[in-house]
Amino acid sequence: MSISTSPALRLRGLQKTYANGVQALKGIDLEVNRGEFFGLLGPNGAGKSTTIGIVTSLINRSGGSIEVFGINTDEDLEGAKRLIGVVPQEININQFEPPLQIVAQQAGYYGIPWREARERAGECLRWMGLWDKRDTMSRSLSGGMKRRLMIARALVHGPRLLILDEPTAGVDIEIRRATWSLLKEINEAGTTIILTTHYLEEAEALCKKIAIIDDGRIVKDTDTRSLLRQLVTETFVLDPMQPLERAPALPDFVTRLREDGSFEVEIEKGVGLNKLFHALDNAHIQVSSMRNKTNRLEELFLGLVEESKGRAASAPQPNEVTS
Amino acid sequence: MTNPEATEDRNPTARNPMQTLRSVSDEQRSRLSEAWVGFATTVRREVHRVVRIWPQTLLPPVISTCLYFIIFGPVLGDRIGQMQGVTYLQYVTPGLIMMAVLTNSYQNVVSSFFGAKFQHHIEEVLVSPMSSQSILLGYAVGGVFRGLVIGAVVGLVALLFADLPIVHPTLTIAVAVLTSVAFAFGGFINAMVARNFDDITIVPTFVLTPLTMLGGVFYSVNLLAEPWQTLSYANPILYMVNAFRYGILGRSDMPIALAFGVLTLFIVGFYTAALWMLRRGIGIRS
């Protein structure tokens, strides 16, 4: 397949067994199309960071193959690395160097001559609002600034594929929203983005495609919209004007009373909210506010992970007699 | 109240670099040229580090070596008398310079590479297309730079205390450079396998210092009784110190060709081992 039509990333049978015998990846197959904003979700220890680590060559793989824009990493690892920018989960900047030096050096590692490297670094730092801090020791930057610095560093060589491992972990909501807007702009400029995150709200807001990984396997790989369509029911929490003492009986709806006098209503897919409002009117219940019980993707995610664990538990163990 | 970090963050007038920056993958540079730039960037960073923290990197070895000059010159030197036809201070000075060169070349690479591992910013280099050779040589040149700068400063200070004729200047420089290179590669290996700060002090404390002290810096190996004299020939530092002394004073306990052979062996051995470990990702990739 030619480079111009090949996907941004293709993983085939990716496996990783650590020295302590832990099998972190059990044959990952994944394809990320160019220009996509792709989310890789999964619970802790599912294999997200291991996958990212292998793609960025920070972790040695035990099996499988990786292609970046059609370049097989076994054949041309350096060529594949040129196309990737990576923002790790942990802060990994040299605390004793200033931002301009850090970003310009990164450009240098990609073979960009020093003068041009400094110009590129300046451009990235200006865009990130770090130009005024260019000569400040990085250790004195705030947490949010350090994260922006890591993004600037990942962008300086103009990667076609940007990989971010939980870029908003541990930052407050305002910085998280600012990072989202930044990532959207980067993606709109044509850069493919792969994001791992714990925040399902983040994945729903940003990612057009999502893969869910659990126990070293991909349990779902589809576009976000189709994934959300798989929701069979959605649960809403309704706050009545007067706290209720028991769950209201609403025809065609399952309801549950909550401790604070509010109640939950399960609405099946395809049932309009008007029907609920009509039932509430008939029951003479005045509602002051209404909200989703959980993020929609979260409900789906938990269901898929539970399903995956159920399958793993019922699967025959290697030492069992299966005849 | 809004978070100042979130509001003062982005520059609304700056252009999105992803719209303006040409991708490095579209550039028409040769791989060789890229490798050179990567290497030069690493060297620049390492040299900058040595200079930036000069009170830690340059000053202490110069002070401690000066103390040796004071002790073995005016304080003890006259009582010890001559050795191989020169004053004792003249005799020990080449060894002291060499000691400063090799320990600093070693320690610079150990501390810089292990520091990068410890803070995880070694990942900056590992995710880039830089070759293992460029990474290794870049760090090694940083170590050589520090070793030679300190060697030069110590040598200049030594001239205040002792007359150093420098009989074979080219050979003197060659031995200093080669020794520095060998120990820079050695330091790289130590840093790769080190898992904590103890691991980067074990080799300098329990291997390097004893070998240096017993490597003919302070005495001629010919003064030793058997079996210590024969055992001393297994110490590689003995060859380096004697070759350097030969360059400065024209005196050596062993053939110079053999010393160059030992140096070459160590450089090739350490370089090959360090490169193999780096390619395998030992200590840096799980």
mmCIF file with all atom_site columns, N, CA and C in Angstrom, chain A residues 209-271:
data_model
loop_
_atom_site.group_PDB
_atom_site.id
_atom_site.type_symbol
_atom_site.label_atom_id
_atom_site.label_alt_id
_atom_site.label_comp_id
_atom_site.label_asym_id
_atom_site.label_entity_id
_atom_site.label_seq_id
_atom_site.pdbx_PDB_ins_code
_atom_site.Cartn_x
_atom_site.Cartn_y
_atom_site.Cartn_z
_atom_site.occupancy
_atom_site.B_iso_or_equiv
_atom_site.pdbx_formal_charge
_atom_site.auth_seq_id
_atom_site.auth_comp_id
_atom_site.auth_asym_id
_atom_site.auth_atom_id
_atom_site.pdbx_PDB_model_num
ATOM 1   N N  . LYS A 1 209 ? -13.406 8.542  16.554 1.00 0.00 ? 209 LYS A N  1
ATOM 2   C CA . LYS A 1 209 ? -13.377 7.084  16.656 1.00 0.00 ? 209 LYS A CA 1
ATOM 3   C C  . LYS A 1 209 ? -12.805 6.690  18.010 1.00 0.00 ? 209 LYS A C  1
ATOM 4   N N  . ILE A 1 210 ? -13.268 5.556  18.468 1.00 0.00 ? 210 ILE A N  1
ATOM 5   C CA . ILE A 1 210 ? -12.853 5.109  19.805 1.00 0.00 ? 210 ILE A CA 1
ATOM 6   C C  . ILE A 1 210 ? -12.565 3.616  19.780 1.00 0.00 ? 210 ILE A C  1
ATOM 7   N N  . ALA A 1 211 ? -11.495 3.229  20.439 1.00 0.00 ? 211 ALA A N  1
ATOM 8   C CA . ALA A 1 211 ? -11.252 1.806  20.682 1.00 0.00 ? 211 ALA A CA 1
ATOM 9   C C  . ALA A 1 211 ? -11.190 1.611  22.185 1.00 0.00 ? 211 ALA A C  1
ATOM 10  N N  . ILE A 1 212 ? -11.823 0.556  22.648 1.00 0.00 ? 212 ILE A N  1
ATOM 11  C CA . ILE A 1 212 ? -11.771 0.260  24.080 1.00 0.00 ? 212 ILE A CA 1
ATOM 12  C C  . ILE A 1 212 ? -10.895 -0.966 24.275 1.00 0.00 ? 212 ILE A C  1
ATOM 13  N N  . ILE A 1 213 ? -9.921  -0.807 25.140 1.00 0.00 ? 213 ILE A N  1
ATOM 14  C CA . ILE A 1 213 ? -8.969  -1.878 25.385 1.00 0.00 ? 213 ILE A CA 1
ATOM 15  C C  . ILE A 1 213 ? -9.167  -2.363 26.816 1.00 0.00 ? 213 ILE A C  1
ATOM 16  N N  . ASP A 1 214 ? -9.168  -3.666 26.971 1.00 0.00 ? 214 ASP A N  1
ATOM 17  C CA . ASP A 1 214 ? -9.274  -4.232 28.312 1.00 0.00 ? 214 ASP A CA 1
ATOM 18  C C  . ASP A 1 214 ? -8.506  -5.537 28.367 1.00 0.00 ? 214 ASP A C  1
ATOM 19  N N  . ASP A 1 215 ? -7.750  -5.702 29.417 1.00 0.00 ? 215 ASP A N  1
ATOM 20  C CA . ASP A 1 215 ? -6.974  -6.921 29.622 1.00 0.00 ? 215 ASP A CA 1
ATOM 21  C C  . ASP A 1 215 ? -6.120  -7.266 28.396 1.00 0.00 ? 215 ASP A C  1
ATOM 22  N N  . GLY A 1 216 ? -5.529  -6.235 27.790 1.00 0.00 ? 216 GLY A N  1
ATOM 23  C CA . GLY A 1 216 ? -4.610  -6.465 26.674 1.00 0.00 ? 216 GLY A CA 1
ATOM 24  C C  . GLY A 1 216 ? -5.264  -6.788 25.349 1.00 0.00 ? 216 GLY A C  1
ATOM 25  N N  . ARG A 1 217 ? -6.579  -6.592 25.268 1.00 0.00 ? 217 ARG A N  1
ATOM 26  C CA . ARG A 1 217 ? -7.280  -6.875 24.006 1.00 0.00 ? 217 ARG A CA 1
ATOM 27  C C  . ARG A 1 217 ? -8.188  -5.698 23.655 1.00 0.00 ? 217 ARG A C  1
ATOM 28  N N  . ILE A 1 218 ? -8.400  -5.499 22.367 1.00 0.00 ? 218 ILE A N  1
ATOM 29  C CA . ILE A 1 218 ? -9.367  -4.484 21.941 1.00 0.00 ? 218 ILE A CA 1
ATOM 30  C C  . ILE A 1 218 ? -10.754 -5.120 22.032 1.00 0.00 ? 218 ILE A C  1
ATOM 31  N N  . VAL A 1 219 ? -11.604 -4.531 22.861 1.00 0.00 ? 219 VAL A N  1
ATOM 32  C CA . VAL A 1 219 ? -12.946 -5.109 22.996 1.00 0.00 ? 219 VAL A CA 1
ATOM 33  C C  . VAL A 1 219 ? -13.961 -4.348 22.138 1.00 0.00 ? 219 VAL A C  1
ATOM 34  N N  . LYS A 1 220 ? -13.603 -3.174 21.677 1.00 0.00 ? 220 LYS A N  1
ATOM 35  C CA . LYS A 1 220 ? -14.497 -2.416 20.792 1.00 0.00 ? 220 LYS A CA 1
ATOM 36  C C  . LYS A 1 220 ? -13.650 -1.450 19.973 1.00 0.00 ? 220 LYS A C  1
ATOM 37  N N  . ASP A 1 221 ? -13.974 -1.323 18.710 1.00 0.00 ? 221 ASP A N  1
ATOM 38  C CA . ASP A 1 221 ? -13.244 -0.390 17.853 1.00 0.00 ? 221 ASP A CA 1
ATOM 39  C C  . ASP A 1 221 ? -14.242 0.144  16.823 1.00 0.00 ? 221 ASP A C  1
ATOM 40  N N  . THR A 1 222 ? -14.740 1.322  17.062 1.00 0.00 ? 222 THR A N  1
ATOM 41  C CA . THR A 1 222 ? -15.795 1.846  16.186 1.00 0.00 ? 222 THR A CA 1
ATOM 42  C C  . THR A 1 222 ? -15.817 3.371  16.271 1.00 0.00 ? 222 THR A C  1
ATOM 43  N N  . ASP A 1 223 ? -16.725 4.000  15.503 1.00 0.00 ? 223 ASP A N  1
ATOM 44  C CA . ASP A 1 223 ? -16.795 5.455  15.626 1.00 0.00 ? 223 ASP A CA 1
ATOM 45  C C  . ASP A 1 223 ? -17.684 5.822  16.814 1.00 0.00 ? 223 ASP A C  1
ATOM 46  N N  . THR A 1 224 ? -17.399 6.963  17.397 1.00 0.00 ? 224 THR A N  1
ATOM 47  C CA . THR A 1 224 ? -18.038 7.350  18.659 1.00 0.00 ? 224 THR A CA 1
ATOM 48  C C  . THR A 1 224 ? -19.561 7.368  18.535 1.00 0.00 ? 224 THR A C  1
ATOM 49  N N  . ARG A 1 225 ? -20.043 7.869  17.392 1.00 0.00 ? 225 ARG A N  1
ATOM 50  C CA . ARG A 1 225 ? -21.487 7.980  17.233 1.00 0.00 ? 225 ARG A CA 1
ATOM 51  C C  . ARG A 1 225 ? -22.151 6.597  17.264 1.00 0.00 ? 225 ARG A C  1
ATOM 52  N N  . SER A 1 226 ? -21.554 5.643  16.520 1.00 0.00 ? 226 SER A N  1
ATOM 53  C CA . SER A 1 226 ? -22.136 4.293  16.510 1.00 0.00 ? 226 SER A CA 1
ATOM 54  C C  . SER A 1 226 ? -22.075 3.668  17.890 1.00 0.00 ? 226 SER A C  1
ATOM 55  N N  . LEU A 1 227 ? -20.997 3.977  18.579 1.00 0.00 ? 227 LEU A N  1
ATOM 56  C CA . LEU A 1 227 ? -20.830 3.408  19.912 1.00 0.00 ? 227 LEU A CA 1
ATOM 57  C C  . LEU A 1 227 ? -21.949 3.909  20.830 1.00 0.00 ? 227 LEU A C  1
ATOM 58  N N  . LEU A 1 228 ? -22.205 5.199  20.726 1.00 0.00 ? 228 LEU A N  1
ATOM 59  C CA . LEU A 1 228 ? -23.244 5.778  21.582 1.00 0.00 ? 228 LEU A CA 1
ATOM 60  C C  . LEU A 1 228 ? -24.630 5.262  21.203 1.00 0.00 ? 228 LEU A C  1
ATOM 61  N N  . ARG A 1 229 ? -24.769 4.932  19.910 1.00 0.00 ? 229 ARG A N  1
ATOM 62  C CA . ARG A 1 229 ? -26.066 4.396  19.475 1.00 0.00 ? 229 ARG A CA 1
ATOM 63  C C  . ARG A 1 229 ? -26.354 3.033  20.099 1.00 0.00 ? 229 ARG A C  1
ATOM 64  N N  . GLN A 1 230 ? -25.294 2.387  20.565 1.00 0.00 ? 230 GLN A N  1
ATOM 65  C CA . GLN A 1 230 ? -25.474 1.062  21.148 1.00 0.00 ? 230 GLN A CA 1
ATOM 66  C C  . GLN A 1 230 ? -26.097 1.113  22.539 1.00 0.00 ? 230 GLN A C  1
ATOM 67  N N  . LEU A 1 231 ? -26.188 2.320  23.072 1.00 0.00 ? 231 LEU A N  1
ATOM 68  C CA . LEU A 1 231 ? -26.795 2.444  24.392 1.00 0.00 ? 231 LEU A CA 1
ATOM 69  C C  . LEU A 1 231 ? -28.252 2.008  24.324 1.00 0.00 ? 231 LEU A C  1
ATOM 70  N N  . VAL A 1 232 ? -28.641 1.035  25.117 1.00 0.00 ? 232 VAL A N  1
ATOM 71  C CA . VAL A 1 232 ? -30.020 0.537  25.102 1.00 0.00 ? 232 VAL A CA 1
ATOM 72  C C  . VAL A 1 232 ? -30.893 1.440  25.959 1.00 0.00 ? 232 VAL A C  1
ATOM 73  N N  . THR A 1 233 ? -30.380 1.821  27.101 1.00 0.00 ? 233 THR A N  1
ATOM 74  C CA . THR A 1 233 ? -31.149 2.727  27.969 1.00 0.00 ? 233 THR A CA 1
ATOM 75  C C  . THR A 1 233 ? -30.245 3.851  28.449 1.00 0.00 ? 233 THR A C  1
ATOM 76  N N  . GLU A 1 234 ? -30.864 4.917  28.820 1.00 0.00 ? 234 GLU A N  1
ATOM 77  C CA . GLU A 1 234 ? -30.136 6.053  29.388 1.00 0.00 ? 234 GLU A CA 1
ATOM 78  C C  . GLU A 1 234 ? -30.831 6.419  30.692 1.00 0.00 ? 234 GLU A C  1
ATOM 79  N N  . THR A 1 235 ? -30.071 6.720  31.712 1.00 0.00 ? 235 THR A N  1
ATOM 80  C CA . THR A 1 235 ? -30.677 7.030  33.013 1.00 0.00 ? 235 THR A CA 1
ATOM 81  C C  . THR A 1 235 ? -30.559 8.521  33.311 1.00 0.00 ? 235 THR A C  1
ATOM 82  N N  . PHE A 1 236 ? -31.689 9.111  33.652 1.00 0.00 ? 236 PHE A N  1
ATOM 83  C CA . PHE A 1 236 ? -31.709 10.523 34.023 1.00 0.00 ? 236 PHE A CA 1
ATOM 84  C C  . PHE A 1 236 ? -32.043 10.664 35.497 1.00 0.00 ? 236 PHE A C  1
ATOM 85  N N  . VAL A 1 237 ? -31.523 11.720 36.100 1.00 0.00 ? 237 VAL A N  1
ATOM 86  C CA . VAL A 1 237 ? -31.883 12.047 37.485 1.00 0.00 ? 237 VAL A CA 1
ATOM 87  C C  . VAL A 1 237 ? -32.754 13.295 37.429 1.00 0.00 ? 237 VAL A C  1
ATOM 88  N N  . LEU A 1 238 ? -33.915 13.210 38.062 1.00 0.00 ? 238 LEU A N  1
ATOM 89  C CA . LEU A 1 238 ? -34.842 14.346 38.063 1.00 0.00 ? 238 LEU A CA 1
ATOM 90  C C  . LEU A 1 238 ? -35.008 14.869 39.488 1.00 0.00 ? 238 LEU A C  1
ATOM 91  N N  . ASP A 1 239 ? -34.920 16.184 39.617 1.00 0.00 ? 239 ASP A N  1
ATOM 92  C CA . ASP A 1 239 ? -35.110 16.820 40.936 1.00 0.00 ? 239 ASP A CA 1
ATOM 93  C C  . ASP A 1 239 ? -36.514 17.419 40.981 1.00 0.00 ? 239 ASP A C  1
ATOM 94  N N  . PRO A 1 240 ? -37.413 16.858 41.806 1.00 0.00 ? 240 PRO A N  1
ATOM 95  C CA . PRO A 1 240 ? -38.777 17.416 41.895 1.00 0.00 ? 240 PRO A CA 1
ATOM 96  C C  . PRO A 1 240 ? -38.769 18.697 42.730 1.00 0.00 ? 240 PRO A C  1
ATOM 97  N N  . MET A 1 241 ? -39.808 19.530 42.549 1.00 0.00 ? 241 MET A N  1
ATOM 98  C CA . MET A 1 241 ? -39.911 20.767 43.326 1.00 0.00 ? 241 MET A CA 1
ATOM 99  C C  . MET A 1 241 ? -40.006 20.420 44.811 1.00 0.00 ? 241 MET A C  1
ATOM 100 N N  . GLN A 1 242 ? -40.765 19.338 45.129 1.00 0.00 ? 242 GLN A N  1
ATOM 101 C CA . GLN A 1 242 ? -40.868 18.864 46.509 1.00 0.00 ? 242 GLN A CA 1
ATOM 102 C C  . GLN A 1 242 ? -40.256 17.463 46.560 1.00 0.00 ? 242 GLN A C  1
ATOM 103 N N  . PRO A 1 243 ? -39.365 17.198 47.520 1.00 0.00 ? 243 PRO A N  1
ATOM 104 C CA . PRO A 1 243 ? -38.776 15.853 47.595 1.00 0.00 ? 243 PRO A CA 1
ATOM 105 C C  . PRO A 1 243 ? -39.855 14.776 47.722 1.00 0.00 ? 243 PRO A C  1
ATOM 106 N N  . LEU A 1 244 ? -39.633 13.662 47.019 1.00 0.00 ? 244 LEU A N  1
ATOM 107 C CA . LEU A 1 244 ? -40.625 12.577 47.037 1.00 0.00 ? 244 LEU A CA 1
ATOM 108 C C  . LEU A 1 244 ? -40.290 11.582 48.142 1.00 0.00 ? 244 LEU A C  1
ATOM 109 N N  . GLU A 1 245 ? -41.344 10.849 48.558 1.00 0.00 ? 245 GLU A N  1
ATOM 110 C CA . GLU A 1 245 ? -41.118 9.835  49.597 1.00 0.00 ? 245 GLU A CA 1
ATOM 111 C C  . GLU A 1 245 ? -41.015 8.448  49.004 1.00 0.00 ? 245 GLU A C  1
ATOM 112 N N  . ARG A 1 246 ? -41.556 8.286  47.813 1.00 0.00 ? 246 ARG A N  1
ATOM 113 C CA . ARG A 1 246 ? -41.389 7.002  47.126 1.00 0.00 ? 246 ARG A CA 1
ATOM 114 C C  . ARG A 1 246 ? -41.286 7.258  45.621 1.00 0.00 ? 246 ARG A C  1
ATOM 115 N N  . ALA A 1 247 ? -40.772 6.257  44.970 1.00 0.00 ? 247 ALA A N  1
ATOM 116 C CA . ALA A 1 247 ? -40.565 6.397  43.526 1.00 0.00 ? 247 ALA A CA 1
ATOM 117 C C  . ALA A 1 247 ? -41.911 6.537  42.820 1.00 0.00 ? 247 ALA A C  1
ATOM 118 N N  . PRO A 1 248 ? -42.027 7.519  41.924 1.00 0.00 ? 248 PRO A N  1
ATOM 119 C CA . PRO A 1 248 ? -43.320 7.701  41.250 1.00 0.00 ? 248 PRO A CA 1
ATOM 120 C C  . PRO A 1 248 ? -43.598 6.568  40.268 1.00 0.00 ? 248 PRO A C  1
ATOM 121 N N  . ALA A 1 249 ? -44.845 6.242  40.132 1.00 0.00 ? 249 ALA A N  1
ATOM 122 C CA . ALA A 1 249 ? -45.217 5.193  39.169 1.00 0.00 ? 249 ALA A CA 1
ATOM 123 C C  . ALA A 1 249 ? -45.531 5.876  37.848 1.00 0.00 ? 249 ALA A C  1
ATOM 124 N N  . LEU A 1 250 ? -44.648 5.743  36.879 1.00 0.00 ? 250 LEU A N  1
ATOM 125 C CA . LEU A 1 250 ? -44.835 6.355  35.562 1.00 0.00 ? 250 LEU A CA 1
ATOM 126 C C  . LEU A 1 250 ? -44.991 5.222  34.553 1.00 0.00 ? 250 LEU A C  1
ATOM 127 N N  . PRO A 1 251 ? -46.098 5.155  33.865 1.00 0.00 ? 251 PRO A N  1
ATOM 128 C CA . PRO A 1 251 ? -46.306 4.055  32.912 1.00 0.00 ? 251 PRO A CA 1
ATOM 129 C C  . PRO A 1 251 ? -45.187 3.999  31.871 1.00 0.00 ? 251 PRO A C  1
ATOM 130 N N  . ASP A 1 252 ? -44.671 2.820  31.582 1.00 0.00 ? 252 ASP A N  1
ATOM 131 C CA . ASP A 1 252 ? -43.615 2.558  30.581 1.00 0.00 ? 252 ASP A CA 1
ATOM 132 C C  . ASP A 1 252 ? -42.215 3.013  31.011 1.00 0.00 ? 252 ASP A C  1
ATOM 133 N N  . PHE A 1 253 ? -42.083 3.490  32.239 1.00 0.00 ? 253 PHE A N  1
ATOM 134 C CA . PHE A 1 253 ? -40.754 3.921  32.691 1.00 0.00 ? 253 PHE A CA 1
ATOM 135 C C  . PHE A 1 253 ? -40.388 3.210  34.000 1.00 0.00 ? 253 PHE A C  1
ATOM 136 N N  . VAL A 1 254 ? -39.101 2.849  34.100 1.00 0.00 ? 254 VAL A N  1
ATOM 137 C CA . VAL A 1 254 ? -38.608 2.289  35.364 1.00 0.00 ? 254 VAL A CA 1
ATOM 138 C C  . VAL A 1 254 ? -38.079 3.444  36.193 1.00 0.00 ? 254 VAL A C  1
ATOM 139 N N  . THR A 1 255 ? -38.547 3.560  37.420 1.00 0.00 ? 255 THR A N  1
ATOM 140 C CA . THR A 1 255 ? -38.110 4.677  38.271 1.00 0.00 ? 255 THR A CA 1
ATOM 141 C C  . THR A 1 255 ? -37.520 4.139  39.577 1.00 0.00 ? 255 THR A C  1
ATOM 142 N N  . ARG A 1 256 ? -36.629 4.934  40.151 1.00 0.00 ? 256 ARG A N  1
ATOM 143 C CA . ARG A 1 256 ? -36.022 4.587  41.450 1.00 0.00 ? 256 ARG A CA 1
ATOM 144 C C  . ARG A 1 256 ? -35.909 5.855  42.279 1.00 0.00 ? 256 ARG A C  1
ATOM 145 N N  . LEU A 1 257 ? -36.248 5.730  43.562 1.00 0.00 ? 257 LEU A N  1
ATOM 146 C CA . LEU A 1 257 ? -36.132 6.887  44.457 1.00 0.00 ? 257 LEU A CA 1
ATOM 147 C C  . LEU A 1 257 ? -34.694 6.997  44.960 1.00 0.00 ? 257 LEU A C  1
ATOM 148 N N  . ARG A 1 258 ? -34.204 8.225  45.066 1.00 0.00 ? 258 ARG A N  1
ATOM 149 C CA . ARG A 1 258 ? -32.860 8.441  45.614 1.00 0.00 ? 258 ARG A CA 1
ATOM 150 C C  . ARG A 1 258 ? -32.983 8.980  47.037 1.00 0.00 ? 258 ARG A C  1
ATOM 151 N N  . GLU A 1 259 ? -31.918 8.883  47.780 1.00 0.00 ? 259 GLU A N  1
ATOM 152 C CA . GLU A 1 259 ? -31.950 9.250  49.210 1.00 0.00 ? 259 GLU A CA 1
ATOM 153 C C  . GLU A 1 259 ? -32.367 10.696 49.448 1.00 0.00 ? 259 GLU A C  1
ATOM 154 N N  . ASP A 1 260 ? -32.001 11.574 48.514 1.00 0.00 ? 260 ASP A N  1
ATOM 155 C CA . ASP A 1 260 ? -32.294 13.005 48.718 1.00 0.00 ? 260 ASP A CA 1
ATOM 156 C C  . ASP A 1 260 ? -33.695 13.396 48.243 1.00 0.00 ? 260 ASP A C  1
ATOM 157 N N  . GLY A 1 261 ? -34.519 12.424 47.894 1.00 0.00 ? 261 GLY A N  1
ATOM 158 C CA . GLY A 1 261 ? -35.890 12.728 47.476 1.00 0.00 ? 261 GLY A CA 1
ATOM 159 C C  . GLY A 1 261 ? -36.016 12.941 45.981 1.00 0.00 ? 261 GLY A C  1
ATOM 160 N N  . SER A 1 262 ? -34.899 12.956 45.272 1.00 0.00 ? 262 SER A N  1
ATOM 161 C CA . SER A 1 262 ? -34.978 13.016 43.807 1.00 0.00 ? 262 SER A CA 1
ATOM 162 C C  . SER A 1 262 ? -35.191 11.585 43.297 1.00 0.00 ? 262 SER A C  1
ATOM 163 N N  . PHE A 1 263 ? -35.368 11.400 41.993 1.00 0.00 ? 263 PHE A N  1
ATOM 164 C CA . PHE A 1 263 ? -35.571 10.039 41.485 1.00 0.00 ? 263 PHE A CA 1
ATOM 165 C C  . PHE A 1 263 ? -34.917 9.840  40.115 1.00 0.00 ? 263 PHE A C  1
ATOM 166 N N  . GLU A 1 264 ? -34.660 8.579  39.824 1.00 0.00 ? 264 GLU A N  1
ATOM 167 C CA . GLU A 1 264 ? -34.039 8.219  38.552 1.00 0.00 ? 264 GLU A CA 1
ATOM 168 C C  . GLU A 1 264 ? -35.079 7.617  37.628 1.00 0.00 ? 264 GLU A C  1
ATOM 169 N N  . VAL A 1 265 ? -34.914 7.923  36.348 1.00 0.00 ? 265 VAL A N  1
ATOM 170 C CA . VAL A 1 265 ? -35.813 7.340  35.341 1.00 0.00 ? 265 VAL A CA 1
ATOM 171 C C  . VAL A 1 265 ? -34.969 6.715  34.243 1.00 0.00 ? 265 VAL A C  1
ATOM 172 N N  . GLU A 1 266 ? -35.245 5.482  33.918 1.00 0.00 ? 266 GLU A N  1
ATOM 173 C CA . GLU A 1 266 ? -34.560 4.815  32.801 1.00 0.00 ? 266 GLU A CA 1
ATOM 174 C C  . GLU A 1 266 ? -35.399 4.995  31.548 1.00 0.00 ? 266 GLU A C  1
ATOM 175 N N  . ILE A 1 267 ? -34.768 5.513  30.509 1.00 0.00 ? 267 ILE A N  1
ATOM 176 C CA . ILE A 1 267 ? -35.494 5.729  29.258 1.00 0.00 ? 267 ILE A CA 1
ATOM 177 C C  . ILE A 1 267 ? -34.882 4.838  28.188 1.00 0.00 ? 267 ILE A C  1
ATOM 178 N N  . GLU A 1 268 ? -35.709 4.061  27.570 1.00 0.00 ? 268 GLU A N  1
ATOM 179 C CA . GLU A 1 268 ? -35.196 3.168  26.532 1.00 0.00 ? 268 GLU A CA 1
ATOM 180 C C  . GLU A 1 268 ? -34.868 3.937  25.271 1.00 0.00 ? 268 GLU A C  1
ATOM 181 N N  . LYS A 1 269 ? -33.884 3.394  24.532 1.00 0.00 ? 269 LYS A N  1
ATOM 182 C CA . LYS A 1 269 ? -33.475 4.004  23.259 1.00 0.00 ? 269 LYS A CA 1
ATOM 183 C C  . LYS A 1 269 ? -34.694 4.140  22.341 1.00 0.00 ? 269 LYS A C  1
ATOM 184 N N  . GLY A 1 270 ? -34.876 5.242  21.740 1.00 0.00 ? 270 GLY A N  1
ATOM 185 C CA . GLY A 1 270 ? -35.973 5.443  20.797 1.00 0.00 ? 270 GLY A CA 1
ATOM 186 C C  . GLY A 1 270 ? -37.212 6.051  21.439 1.00 0.00 ? 270 GLY A C  1
ATOM 187 N N  . VAL A 1 271 ? -37.238 6.061  22.764 1.00 0.00 ? 271 VAL A N  1
ATOM 188 C CA . VAL A 1 271 ? -38.390 6.676  23.435 1.00 0.00 ? 271 VAL A CA 1
ATOM 189 C C  . VAL A 1 271 ? -38.085 8.158  23.649 1.00 0.00 ? 271 VAL A C  1
#
